[in-house]
Short mmCIF file of N, CA and C and ligand atoms in Angstrom, two decimals:
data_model
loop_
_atom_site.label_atom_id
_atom_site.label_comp_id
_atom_site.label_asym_id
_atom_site.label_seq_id
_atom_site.Cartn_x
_atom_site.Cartn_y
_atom_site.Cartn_z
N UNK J 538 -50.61 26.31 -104.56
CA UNK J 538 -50.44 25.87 -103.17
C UNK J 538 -48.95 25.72 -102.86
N UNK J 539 -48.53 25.79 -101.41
CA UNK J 539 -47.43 25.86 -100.79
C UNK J 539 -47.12 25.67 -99.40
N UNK J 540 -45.97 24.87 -99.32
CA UNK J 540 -46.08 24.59 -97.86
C UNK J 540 -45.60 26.03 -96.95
N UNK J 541 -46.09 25.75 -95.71
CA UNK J 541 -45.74 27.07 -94.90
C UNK J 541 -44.93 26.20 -93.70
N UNK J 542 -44.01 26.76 -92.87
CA UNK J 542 -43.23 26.87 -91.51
C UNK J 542 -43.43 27.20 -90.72
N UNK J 543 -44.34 26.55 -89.82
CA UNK J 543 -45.37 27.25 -88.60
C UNK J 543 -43.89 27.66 -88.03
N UNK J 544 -44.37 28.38 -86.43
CA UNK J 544 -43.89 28.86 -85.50
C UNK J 544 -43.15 27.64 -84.67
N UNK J 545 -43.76 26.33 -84.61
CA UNK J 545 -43.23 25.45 -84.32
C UNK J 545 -41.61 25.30 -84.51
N UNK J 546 -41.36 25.56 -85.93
CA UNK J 546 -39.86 25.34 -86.45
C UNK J 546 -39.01 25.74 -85.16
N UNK J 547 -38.25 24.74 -84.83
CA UNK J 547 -36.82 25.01 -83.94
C UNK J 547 -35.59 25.23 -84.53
N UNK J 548 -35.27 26.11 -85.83
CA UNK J 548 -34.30 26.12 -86.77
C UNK J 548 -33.54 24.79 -86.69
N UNK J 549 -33.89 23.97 -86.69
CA UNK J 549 -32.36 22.92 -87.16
C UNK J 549 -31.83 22.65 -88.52
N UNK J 550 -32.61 23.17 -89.42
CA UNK J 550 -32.44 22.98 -90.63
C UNK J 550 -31.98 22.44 -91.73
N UNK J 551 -32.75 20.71 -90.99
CA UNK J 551 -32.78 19.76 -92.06
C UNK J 551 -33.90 19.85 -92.97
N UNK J 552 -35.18 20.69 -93.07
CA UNK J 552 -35.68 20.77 -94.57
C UNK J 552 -35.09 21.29 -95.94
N UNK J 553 -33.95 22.75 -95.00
CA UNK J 553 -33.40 23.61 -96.02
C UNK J 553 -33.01 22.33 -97.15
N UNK J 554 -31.72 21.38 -96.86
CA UNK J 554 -31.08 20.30 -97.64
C UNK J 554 -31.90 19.69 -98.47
N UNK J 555 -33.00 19.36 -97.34
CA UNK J 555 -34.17 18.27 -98.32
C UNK J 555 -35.08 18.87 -99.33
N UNK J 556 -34.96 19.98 -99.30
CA UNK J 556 -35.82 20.88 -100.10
C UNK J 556 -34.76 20.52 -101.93
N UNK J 557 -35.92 20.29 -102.61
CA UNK J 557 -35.01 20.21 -104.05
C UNK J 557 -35.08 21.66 -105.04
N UNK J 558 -36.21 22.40 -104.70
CA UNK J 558 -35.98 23.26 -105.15
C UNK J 558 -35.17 24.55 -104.76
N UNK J 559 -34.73 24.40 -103.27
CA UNK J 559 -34.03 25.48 -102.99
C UNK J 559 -35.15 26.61 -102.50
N UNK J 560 -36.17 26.43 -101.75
CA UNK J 560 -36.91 27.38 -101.81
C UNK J 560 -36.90 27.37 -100.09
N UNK J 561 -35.93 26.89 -99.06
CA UNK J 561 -35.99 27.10 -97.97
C UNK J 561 -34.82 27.67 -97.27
N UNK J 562 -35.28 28.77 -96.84
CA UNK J 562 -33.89 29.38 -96.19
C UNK J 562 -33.94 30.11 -94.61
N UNK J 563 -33.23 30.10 -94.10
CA UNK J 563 -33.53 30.38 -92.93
C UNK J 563 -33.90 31.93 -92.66
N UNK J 564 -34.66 31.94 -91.25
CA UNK J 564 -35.25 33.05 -91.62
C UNK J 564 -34.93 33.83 -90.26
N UNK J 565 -36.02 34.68 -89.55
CA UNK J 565 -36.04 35.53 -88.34
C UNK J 565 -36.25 34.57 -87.38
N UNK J 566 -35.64 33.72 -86.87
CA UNK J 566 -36.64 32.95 -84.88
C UNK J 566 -36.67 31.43 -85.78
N UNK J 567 -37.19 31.44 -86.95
CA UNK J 567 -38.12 30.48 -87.75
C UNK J 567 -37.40 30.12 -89.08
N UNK J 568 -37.27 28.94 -89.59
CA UNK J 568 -36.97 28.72 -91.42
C UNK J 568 -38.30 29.70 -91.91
N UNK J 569 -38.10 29.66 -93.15
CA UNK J 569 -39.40 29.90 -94.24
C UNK J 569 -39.32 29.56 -95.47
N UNK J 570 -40.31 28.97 -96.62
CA UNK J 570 -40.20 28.94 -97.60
C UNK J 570 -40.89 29.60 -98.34
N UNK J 571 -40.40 29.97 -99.76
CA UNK J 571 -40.46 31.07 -100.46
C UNK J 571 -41.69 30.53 -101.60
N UNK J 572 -42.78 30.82 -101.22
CA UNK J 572 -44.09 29.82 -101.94
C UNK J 572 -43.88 29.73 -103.90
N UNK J 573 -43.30 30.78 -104.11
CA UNK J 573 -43.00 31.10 -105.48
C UNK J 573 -42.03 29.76 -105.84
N UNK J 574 -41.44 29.53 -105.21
CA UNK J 574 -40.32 28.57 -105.74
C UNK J 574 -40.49 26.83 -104.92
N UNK J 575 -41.65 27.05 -104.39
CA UNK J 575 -42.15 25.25 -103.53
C UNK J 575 -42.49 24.71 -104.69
N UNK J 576 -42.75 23.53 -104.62
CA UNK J 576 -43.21 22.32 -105.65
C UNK J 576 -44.04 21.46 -104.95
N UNK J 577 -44.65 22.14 -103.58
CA UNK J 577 -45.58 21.28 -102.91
C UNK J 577 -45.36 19.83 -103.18
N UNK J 578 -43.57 19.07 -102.55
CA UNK J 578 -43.09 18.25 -102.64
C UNK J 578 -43.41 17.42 -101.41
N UNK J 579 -43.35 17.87 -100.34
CA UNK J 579 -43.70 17.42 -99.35
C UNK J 579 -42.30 16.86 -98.26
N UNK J 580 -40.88 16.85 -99.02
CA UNK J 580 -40.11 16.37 -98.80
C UNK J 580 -39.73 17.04 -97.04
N UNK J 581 -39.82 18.55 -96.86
CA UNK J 581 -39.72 19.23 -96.28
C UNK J 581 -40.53 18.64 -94.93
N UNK J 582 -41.83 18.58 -94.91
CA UNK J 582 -42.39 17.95 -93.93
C UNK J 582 -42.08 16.78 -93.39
N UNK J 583 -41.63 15.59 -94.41
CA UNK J 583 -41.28 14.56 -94.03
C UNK J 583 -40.06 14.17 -92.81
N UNK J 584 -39.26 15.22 -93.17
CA UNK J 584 -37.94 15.54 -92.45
C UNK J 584 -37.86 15.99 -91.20
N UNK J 585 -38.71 17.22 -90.99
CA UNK J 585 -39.17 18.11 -90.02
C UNK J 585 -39.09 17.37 -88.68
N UNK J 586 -38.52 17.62 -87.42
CA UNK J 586 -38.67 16.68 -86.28
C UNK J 586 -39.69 17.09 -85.52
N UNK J 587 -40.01 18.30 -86.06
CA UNK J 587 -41.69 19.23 -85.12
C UNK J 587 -42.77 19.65 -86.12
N UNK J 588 -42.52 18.45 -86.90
CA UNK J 588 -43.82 18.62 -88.32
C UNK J 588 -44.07 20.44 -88.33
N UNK J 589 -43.49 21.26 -88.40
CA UNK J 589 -43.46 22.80 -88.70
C UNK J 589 -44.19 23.17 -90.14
N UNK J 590 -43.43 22.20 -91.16
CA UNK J 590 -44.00 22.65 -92.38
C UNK J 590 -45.20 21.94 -92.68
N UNK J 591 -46.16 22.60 -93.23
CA UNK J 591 -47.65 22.12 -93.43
C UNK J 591 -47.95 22.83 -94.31
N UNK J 592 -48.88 22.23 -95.05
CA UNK J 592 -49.32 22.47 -96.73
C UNK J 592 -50.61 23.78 -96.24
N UNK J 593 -50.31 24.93 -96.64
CA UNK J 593 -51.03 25.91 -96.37
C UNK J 593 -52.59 25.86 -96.98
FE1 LIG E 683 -39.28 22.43 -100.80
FE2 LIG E 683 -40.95 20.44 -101.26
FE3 LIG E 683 -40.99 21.70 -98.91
FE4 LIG E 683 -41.87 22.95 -101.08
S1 LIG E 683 -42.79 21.11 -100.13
S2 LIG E 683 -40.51 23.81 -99.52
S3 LIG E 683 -40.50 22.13 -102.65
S4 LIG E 683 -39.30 20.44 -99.73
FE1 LIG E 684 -37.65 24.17 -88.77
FE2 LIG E 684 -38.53 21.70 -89.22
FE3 LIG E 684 -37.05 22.96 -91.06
FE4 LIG E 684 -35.94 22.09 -88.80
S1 LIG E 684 -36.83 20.80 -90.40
S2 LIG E 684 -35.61 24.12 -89.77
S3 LIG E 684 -37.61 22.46 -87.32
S4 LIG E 684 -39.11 23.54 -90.34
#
């Protein structure tokens, strides 16, 4: 399991930082994270100001 970056995301990109593994990077319109490298930490969501990331 892995969190995903709805469409919601407004790039501001305070998960990228909060992310510990490094698995968030910005993307096309949207962030994204790279499911291979999540730790289904949750840190990412917590941060989020448009709850975007959600546990797929
Ligand atoms: Fe990074 Fe944790 Fe979000 Fe996965 S759940 S992208 S490890 S902050
Ligand atoms: Fe997008 Fe939320 Fe990450 Fe900001 S914190 S870049 S709105 S997913």
């Amino acid at each position: 399991m892995a969190y995903q970056i709805s469409d919601d995301c407004i790039s501001c990109g305070s998960c990228e930082s909060a992310c510990p593994c490094g698995a968030i990077s910005e993307g096309d319109g949207k962030y994204v994270i790279d499911a291979d490298m999540c730790a289904d930490c949750g840190s990412c969501a917590e941060v989020c100001p448009v709850g975007a990331p959600q546990q797929a």
